[in-house]
mmCIF file with all atom_site columns, C-alpha atoms in Angstrom:
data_model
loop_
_atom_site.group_PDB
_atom_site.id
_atom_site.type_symbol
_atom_site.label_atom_id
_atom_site.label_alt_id
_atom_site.label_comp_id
_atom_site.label_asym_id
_atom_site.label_entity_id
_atom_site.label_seq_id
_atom_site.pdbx_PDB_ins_code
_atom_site.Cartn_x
_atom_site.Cartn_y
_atom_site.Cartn_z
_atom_site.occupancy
_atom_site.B_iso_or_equiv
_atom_site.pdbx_formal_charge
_atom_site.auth_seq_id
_atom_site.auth_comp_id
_atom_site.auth_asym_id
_atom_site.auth_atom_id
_atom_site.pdbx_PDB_model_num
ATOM 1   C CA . UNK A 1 1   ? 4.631   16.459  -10.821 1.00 0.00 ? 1   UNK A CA 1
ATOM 2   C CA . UNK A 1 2   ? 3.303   19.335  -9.096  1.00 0.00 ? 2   UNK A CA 1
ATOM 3   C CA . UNK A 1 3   ? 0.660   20.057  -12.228 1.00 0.00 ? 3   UNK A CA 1
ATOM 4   C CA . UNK A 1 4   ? 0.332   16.581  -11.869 1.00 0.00 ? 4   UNK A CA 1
ATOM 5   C CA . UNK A 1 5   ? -1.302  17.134  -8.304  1.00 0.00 ? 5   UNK A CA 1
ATOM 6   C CA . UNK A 1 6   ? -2.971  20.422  -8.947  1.00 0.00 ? 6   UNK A CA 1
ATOM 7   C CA . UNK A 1 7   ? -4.531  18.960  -11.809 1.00 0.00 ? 7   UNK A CA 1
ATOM 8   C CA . UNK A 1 8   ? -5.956  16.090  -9.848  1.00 0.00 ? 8   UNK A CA 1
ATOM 9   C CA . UNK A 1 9   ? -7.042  18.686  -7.245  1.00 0.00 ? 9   UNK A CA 1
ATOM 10  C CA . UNK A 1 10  ? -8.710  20.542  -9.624  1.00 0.00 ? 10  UNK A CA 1
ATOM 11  C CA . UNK A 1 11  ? -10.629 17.234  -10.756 1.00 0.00 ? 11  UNK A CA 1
ATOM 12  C CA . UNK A 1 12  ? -11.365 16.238  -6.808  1.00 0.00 ? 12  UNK A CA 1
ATOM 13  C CA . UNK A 1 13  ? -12.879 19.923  -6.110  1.00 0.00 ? 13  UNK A CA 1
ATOM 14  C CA . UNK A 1 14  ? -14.548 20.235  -9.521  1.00 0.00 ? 14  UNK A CA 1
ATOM 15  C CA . UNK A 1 15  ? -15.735 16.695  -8.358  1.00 0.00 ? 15  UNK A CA 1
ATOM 16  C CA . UNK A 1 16  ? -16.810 17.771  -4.970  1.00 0.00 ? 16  UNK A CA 1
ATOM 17  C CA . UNK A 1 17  ? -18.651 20.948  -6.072  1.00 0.00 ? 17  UNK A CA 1
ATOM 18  C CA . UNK A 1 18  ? -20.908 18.926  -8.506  1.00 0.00 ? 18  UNK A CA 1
ATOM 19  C CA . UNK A 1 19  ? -21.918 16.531  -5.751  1.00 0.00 ? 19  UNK A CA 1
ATOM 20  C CA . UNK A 1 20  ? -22.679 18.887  -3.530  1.00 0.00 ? 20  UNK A CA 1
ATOM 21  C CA . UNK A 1 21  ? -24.836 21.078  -6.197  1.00 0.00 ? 21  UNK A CA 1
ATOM 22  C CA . UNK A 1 22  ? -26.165 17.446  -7.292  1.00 0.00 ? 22  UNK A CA 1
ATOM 23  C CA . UNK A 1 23  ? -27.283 16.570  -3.974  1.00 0.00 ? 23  UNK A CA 1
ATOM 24  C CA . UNK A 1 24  ? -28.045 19.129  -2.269  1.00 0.00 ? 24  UNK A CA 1
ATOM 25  C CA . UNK A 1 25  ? -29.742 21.180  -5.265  1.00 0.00 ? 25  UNK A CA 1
ATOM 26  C CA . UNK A 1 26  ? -31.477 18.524  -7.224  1.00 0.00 ? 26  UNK A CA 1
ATOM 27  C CA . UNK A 1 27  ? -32.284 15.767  -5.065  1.00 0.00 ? 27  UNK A CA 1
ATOM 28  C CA . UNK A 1 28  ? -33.388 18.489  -2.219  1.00 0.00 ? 28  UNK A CA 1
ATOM 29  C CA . UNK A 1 29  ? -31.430 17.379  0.597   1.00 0.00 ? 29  UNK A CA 1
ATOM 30  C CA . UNK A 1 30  ? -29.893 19.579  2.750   1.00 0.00 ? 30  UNK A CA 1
ATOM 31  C CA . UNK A 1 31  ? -26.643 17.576  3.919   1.00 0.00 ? 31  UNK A CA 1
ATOM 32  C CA . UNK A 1 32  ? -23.275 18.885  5.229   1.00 0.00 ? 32  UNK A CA 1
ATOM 33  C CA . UNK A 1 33  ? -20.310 18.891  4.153   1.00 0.00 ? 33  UNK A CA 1
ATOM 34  C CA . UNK A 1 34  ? -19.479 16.218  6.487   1.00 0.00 ? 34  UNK A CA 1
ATOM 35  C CA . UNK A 1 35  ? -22.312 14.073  5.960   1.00 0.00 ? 35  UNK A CA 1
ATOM 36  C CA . UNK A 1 36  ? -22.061 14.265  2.390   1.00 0.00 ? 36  UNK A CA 1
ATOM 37  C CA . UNK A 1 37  ? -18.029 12.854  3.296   1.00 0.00 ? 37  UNK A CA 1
ATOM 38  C CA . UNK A 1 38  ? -19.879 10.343  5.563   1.00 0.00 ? 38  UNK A CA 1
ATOM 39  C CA . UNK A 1 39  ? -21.746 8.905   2.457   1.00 0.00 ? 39  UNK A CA 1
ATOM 40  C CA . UNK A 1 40  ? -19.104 9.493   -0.590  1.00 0.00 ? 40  UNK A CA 1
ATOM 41  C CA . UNK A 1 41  ? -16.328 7.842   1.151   1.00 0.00 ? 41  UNK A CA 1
ATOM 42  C CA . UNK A 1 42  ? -18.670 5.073   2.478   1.00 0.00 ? 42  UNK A CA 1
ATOM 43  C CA . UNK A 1 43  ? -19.454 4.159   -1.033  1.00 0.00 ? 43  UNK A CA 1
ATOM 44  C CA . UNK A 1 44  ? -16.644 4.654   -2.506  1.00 0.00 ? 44  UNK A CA 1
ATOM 45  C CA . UNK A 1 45  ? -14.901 2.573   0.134   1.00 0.00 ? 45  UNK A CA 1
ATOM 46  C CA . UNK A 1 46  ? -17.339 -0.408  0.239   1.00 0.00 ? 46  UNK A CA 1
ATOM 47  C CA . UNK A 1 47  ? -17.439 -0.489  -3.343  1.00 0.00 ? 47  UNK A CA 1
ATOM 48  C CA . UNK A 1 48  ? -13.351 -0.966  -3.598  1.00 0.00 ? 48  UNK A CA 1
ATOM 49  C CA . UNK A 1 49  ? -13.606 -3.611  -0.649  1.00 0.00 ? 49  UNK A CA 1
ATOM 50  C CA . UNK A 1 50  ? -16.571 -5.605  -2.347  1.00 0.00 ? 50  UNK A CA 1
ATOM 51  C CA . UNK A 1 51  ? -13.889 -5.337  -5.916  1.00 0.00 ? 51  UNK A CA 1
ATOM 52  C CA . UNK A 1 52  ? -10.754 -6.176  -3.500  1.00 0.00 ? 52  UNK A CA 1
ATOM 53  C CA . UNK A 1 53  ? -12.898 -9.144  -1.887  1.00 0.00 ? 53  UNK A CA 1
ATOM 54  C CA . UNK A 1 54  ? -13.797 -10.758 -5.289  1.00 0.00 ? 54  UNK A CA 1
ATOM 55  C CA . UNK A 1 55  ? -10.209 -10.364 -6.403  1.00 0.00 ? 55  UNK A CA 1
ATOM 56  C CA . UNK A 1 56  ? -8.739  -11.905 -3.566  1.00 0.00 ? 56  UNK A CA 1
ATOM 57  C CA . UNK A 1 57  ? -11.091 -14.816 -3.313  1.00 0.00 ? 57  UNK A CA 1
ATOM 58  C CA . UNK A 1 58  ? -10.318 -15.287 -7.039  1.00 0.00 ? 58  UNK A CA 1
ATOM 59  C CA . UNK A 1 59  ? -6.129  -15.473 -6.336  1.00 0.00 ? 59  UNK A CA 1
ATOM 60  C CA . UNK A 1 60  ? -6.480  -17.204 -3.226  1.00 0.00 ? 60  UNK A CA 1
ATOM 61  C CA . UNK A 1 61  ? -7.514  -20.174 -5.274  1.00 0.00 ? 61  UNK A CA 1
ATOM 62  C CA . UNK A 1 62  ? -4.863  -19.776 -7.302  1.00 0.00 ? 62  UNK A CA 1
ATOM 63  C CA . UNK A 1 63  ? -1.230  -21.844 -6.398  1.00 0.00 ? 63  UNK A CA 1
ATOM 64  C CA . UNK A 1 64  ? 0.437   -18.837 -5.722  1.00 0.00 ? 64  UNK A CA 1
ATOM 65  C CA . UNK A 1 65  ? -2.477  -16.386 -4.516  1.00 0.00 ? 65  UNK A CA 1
ATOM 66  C CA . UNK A 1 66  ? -1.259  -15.884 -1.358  1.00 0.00 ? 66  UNK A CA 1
ATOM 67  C CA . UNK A 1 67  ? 1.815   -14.151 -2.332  1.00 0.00 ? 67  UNK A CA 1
ATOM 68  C CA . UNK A 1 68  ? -0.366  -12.701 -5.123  1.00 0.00 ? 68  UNK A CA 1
ATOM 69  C CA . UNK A 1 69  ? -2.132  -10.684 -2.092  1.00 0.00 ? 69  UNK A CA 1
ATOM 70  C CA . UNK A 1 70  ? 0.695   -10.139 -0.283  1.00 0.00 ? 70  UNK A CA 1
ATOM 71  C CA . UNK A 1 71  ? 2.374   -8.451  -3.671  1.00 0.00 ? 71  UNK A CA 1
ATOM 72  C CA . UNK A 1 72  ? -0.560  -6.796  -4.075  1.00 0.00 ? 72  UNK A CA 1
ATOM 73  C CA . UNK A 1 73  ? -1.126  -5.105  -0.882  1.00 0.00 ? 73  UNK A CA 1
ATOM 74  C CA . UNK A 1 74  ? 2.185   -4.592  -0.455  1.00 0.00 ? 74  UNK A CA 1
ATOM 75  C CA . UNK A 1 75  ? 1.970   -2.640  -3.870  1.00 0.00 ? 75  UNK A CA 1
ATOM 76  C CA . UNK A 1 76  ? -0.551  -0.610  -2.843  1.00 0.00 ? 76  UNK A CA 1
ATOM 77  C CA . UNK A 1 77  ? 1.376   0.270   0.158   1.00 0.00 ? 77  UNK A CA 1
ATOM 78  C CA . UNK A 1 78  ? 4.022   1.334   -1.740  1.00 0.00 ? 78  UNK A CA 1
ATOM 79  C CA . UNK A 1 79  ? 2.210   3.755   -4.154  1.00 0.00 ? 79  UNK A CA 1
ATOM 80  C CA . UNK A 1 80  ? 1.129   5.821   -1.165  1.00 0.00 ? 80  UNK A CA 1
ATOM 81  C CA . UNK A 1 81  ? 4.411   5.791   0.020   1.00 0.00 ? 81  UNK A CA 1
ATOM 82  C CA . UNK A 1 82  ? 6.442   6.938   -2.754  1.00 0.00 ? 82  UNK A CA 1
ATOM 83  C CA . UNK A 1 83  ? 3.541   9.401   -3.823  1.00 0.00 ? 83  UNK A CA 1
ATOM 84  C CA . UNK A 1 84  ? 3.595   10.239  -0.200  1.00 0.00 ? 84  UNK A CA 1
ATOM 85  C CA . UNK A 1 85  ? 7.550   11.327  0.160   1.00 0.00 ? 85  UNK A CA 1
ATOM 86  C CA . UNK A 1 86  ? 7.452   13.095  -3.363  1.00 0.00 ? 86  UNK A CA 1
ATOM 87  C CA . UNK A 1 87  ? 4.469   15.539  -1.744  1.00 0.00 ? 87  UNK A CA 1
ATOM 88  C CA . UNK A 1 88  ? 6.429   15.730  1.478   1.00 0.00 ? 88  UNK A CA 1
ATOM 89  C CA . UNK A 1 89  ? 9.614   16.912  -0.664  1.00 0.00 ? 89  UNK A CA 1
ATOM 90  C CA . UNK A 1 90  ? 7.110   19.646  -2.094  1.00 0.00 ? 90  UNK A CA 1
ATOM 91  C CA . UNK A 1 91  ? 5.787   20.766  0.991   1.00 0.00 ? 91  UNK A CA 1
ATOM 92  C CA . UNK A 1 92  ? 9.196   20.741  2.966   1.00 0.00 ? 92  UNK A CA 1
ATOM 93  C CA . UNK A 1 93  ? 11.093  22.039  -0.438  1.00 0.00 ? 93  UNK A CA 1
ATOM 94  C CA . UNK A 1 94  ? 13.837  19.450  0.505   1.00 0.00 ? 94  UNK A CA 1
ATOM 95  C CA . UNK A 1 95  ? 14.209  17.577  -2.431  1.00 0.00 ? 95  UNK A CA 1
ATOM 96  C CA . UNK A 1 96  ? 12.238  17.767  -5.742  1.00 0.00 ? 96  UNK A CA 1
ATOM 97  C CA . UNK A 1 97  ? 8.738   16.440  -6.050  1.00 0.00 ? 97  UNK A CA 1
ATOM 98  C CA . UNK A 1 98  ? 9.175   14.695  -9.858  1.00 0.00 ? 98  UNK A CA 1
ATOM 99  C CA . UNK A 1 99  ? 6.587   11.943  -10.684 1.00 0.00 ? 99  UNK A CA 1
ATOM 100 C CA . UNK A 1 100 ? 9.805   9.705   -12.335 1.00 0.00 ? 100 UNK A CA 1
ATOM 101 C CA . UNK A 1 101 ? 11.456  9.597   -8.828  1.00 0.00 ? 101 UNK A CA 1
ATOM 102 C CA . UNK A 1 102 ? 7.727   7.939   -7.399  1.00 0.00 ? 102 UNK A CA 1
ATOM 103 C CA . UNK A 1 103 ? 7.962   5.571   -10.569 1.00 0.00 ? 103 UNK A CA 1
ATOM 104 C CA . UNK A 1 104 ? 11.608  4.567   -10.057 1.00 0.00 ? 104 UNK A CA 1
ATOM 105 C CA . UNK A 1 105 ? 10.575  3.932   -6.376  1.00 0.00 ? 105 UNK A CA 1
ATOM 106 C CA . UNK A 1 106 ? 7.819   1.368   -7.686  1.00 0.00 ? 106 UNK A CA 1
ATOM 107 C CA . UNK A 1 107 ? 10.704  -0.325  -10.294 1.00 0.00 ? 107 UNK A CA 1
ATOM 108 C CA . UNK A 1 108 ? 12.598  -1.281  -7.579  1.00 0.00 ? 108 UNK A CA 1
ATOM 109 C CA . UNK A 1 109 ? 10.065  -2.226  -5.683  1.00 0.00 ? 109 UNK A CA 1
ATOM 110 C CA . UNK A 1 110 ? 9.205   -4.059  -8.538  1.00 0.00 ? 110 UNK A CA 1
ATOM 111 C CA . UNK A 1 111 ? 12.455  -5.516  -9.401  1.00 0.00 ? 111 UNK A CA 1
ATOM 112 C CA . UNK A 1 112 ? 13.299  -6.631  -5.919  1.00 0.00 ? 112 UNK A CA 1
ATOM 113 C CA . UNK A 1 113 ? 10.258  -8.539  -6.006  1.00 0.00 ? 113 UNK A CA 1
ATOM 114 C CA . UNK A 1 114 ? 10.656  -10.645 -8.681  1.00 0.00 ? 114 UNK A CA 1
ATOM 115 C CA . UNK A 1 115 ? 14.663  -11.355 -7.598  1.00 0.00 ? 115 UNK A CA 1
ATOM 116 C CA . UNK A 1 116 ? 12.497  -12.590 -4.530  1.00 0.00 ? 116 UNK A CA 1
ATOM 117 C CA . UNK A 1 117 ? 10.664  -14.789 -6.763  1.00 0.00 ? 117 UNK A CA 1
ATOM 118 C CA . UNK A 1 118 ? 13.137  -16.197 -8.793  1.00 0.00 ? 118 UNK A CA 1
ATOM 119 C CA . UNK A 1 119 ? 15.230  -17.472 -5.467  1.00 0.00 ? 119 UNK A CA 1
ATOM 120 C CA . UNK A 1 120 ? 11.981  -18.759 -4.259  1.00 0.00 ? 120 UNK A CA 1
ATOM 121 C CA . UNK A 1 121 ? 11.364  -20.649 -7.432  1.00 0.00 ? 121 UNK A CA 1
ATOM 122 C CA . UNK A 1 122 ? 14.881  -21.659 -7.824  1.00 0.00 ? 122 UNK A CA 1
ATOM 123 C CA . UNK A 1 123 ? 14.434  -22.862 -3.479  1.00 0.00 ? 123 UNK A CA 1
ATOM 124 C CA . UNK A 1 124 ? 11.423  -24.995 -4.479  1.00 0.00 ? 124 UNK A CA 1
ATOM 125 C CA . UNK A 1 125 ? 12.423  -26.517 -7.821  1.00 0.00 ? 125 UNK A CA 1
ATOM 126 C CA . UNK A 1 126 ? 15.495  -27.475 -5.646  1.00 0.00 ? 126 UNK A CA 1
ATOM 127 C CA . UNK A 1 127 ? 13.088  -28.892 -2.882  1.00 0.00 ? 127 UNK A CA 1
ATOM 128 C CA . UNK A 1 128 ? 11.197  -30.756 -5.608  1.00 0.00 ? 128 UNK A CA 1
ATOM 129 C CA . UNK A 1 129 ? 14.254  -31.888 -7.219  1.00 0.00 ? 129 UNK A CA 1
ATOM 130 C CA . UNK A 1 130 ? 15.462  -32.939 -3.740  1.00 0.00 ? 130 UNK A CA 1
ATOM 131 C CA . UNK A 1 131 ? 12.588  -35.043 -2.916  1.00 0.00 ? 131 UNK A CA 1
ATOM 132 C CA . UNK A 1 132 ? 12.345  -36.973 -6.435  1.00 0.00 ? 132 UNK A CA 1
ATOM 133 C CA . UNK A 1 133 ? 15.863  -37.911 -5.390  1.00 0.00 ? 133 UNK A CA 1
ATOM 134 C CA . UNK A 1 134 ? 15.633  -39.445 -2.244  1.00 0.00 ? 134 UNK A CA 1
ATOM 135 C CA . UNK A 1 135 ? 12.423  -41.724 -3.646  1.00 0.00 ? 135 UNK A CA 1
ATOM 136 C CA . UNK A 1 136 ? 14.646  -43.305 -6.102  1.00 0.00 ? 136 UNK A CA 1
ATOM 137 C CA . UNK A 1 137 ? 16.823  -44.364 -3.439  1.00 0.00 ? 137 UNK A CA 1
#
């Protein structure tokens, strides 16, 4: 996991440097290194939201969308998490940083999830089934 990360810090600063030179060099601007964060992460960042917002509005309309966005966000949550801990075990050196423990995290995660939706299914089939029963009567 750790050549994992350094290879994705390689990318971001490789990444970096080029927008910098890009900016700065070719298109003659003289911007910071803050400003040029100011306008990265602004794009970047509106550009998710704008993806996120035509996503959602898509599985709202769907039966289940709500919990679709709930899953979802709750997802994303968790991949911060688990990535989060596995760093923390590499900076603190207790524990060992291994990309499988992160993707174990996200199975169960996973797993409990869909327990969660098969009680709720097997709750409202039973609801349904409940109600059909008492109109006969």
């Amino acid at each position: 996991m750790k050549e994992i990360i350094q290879m994705l810090v390689d990318i971001v600063n490789n990444l970096h440097d080029f927008i910098q030179i890009f900016v700065n060099h070719t298109l003659n601007l003289d911007l910071t290194d803050k400003d040029l964060h100011f306008w990265v992460m602004g794009i970047i960042g509106i550009m998710i939201f704008l993806f996120v917002l035509v996503v959602s509005r898509i599985l709202a309309k769907m039966r289940f969308g709500i919990t679709i966005l709930s899953f979802l966000y709750t997802f994303t949550f968790m991949v911060v998490l688990v990535f989060a801990i596995e760093i923390q075990q590499a900076l603190t050196n207790r524990g060992h940083m291994e990309f499988q423990d992160a993707i174990i995290g996200l199975l169960g995660f996973i797993i409990f999830f869909f327990i969660f939706v098969a009680i709720s299914a097997a709750f409202l089939a039973g609801k349904r089934l409940w109600k059909q029963l008492n109109k006969k009567r």
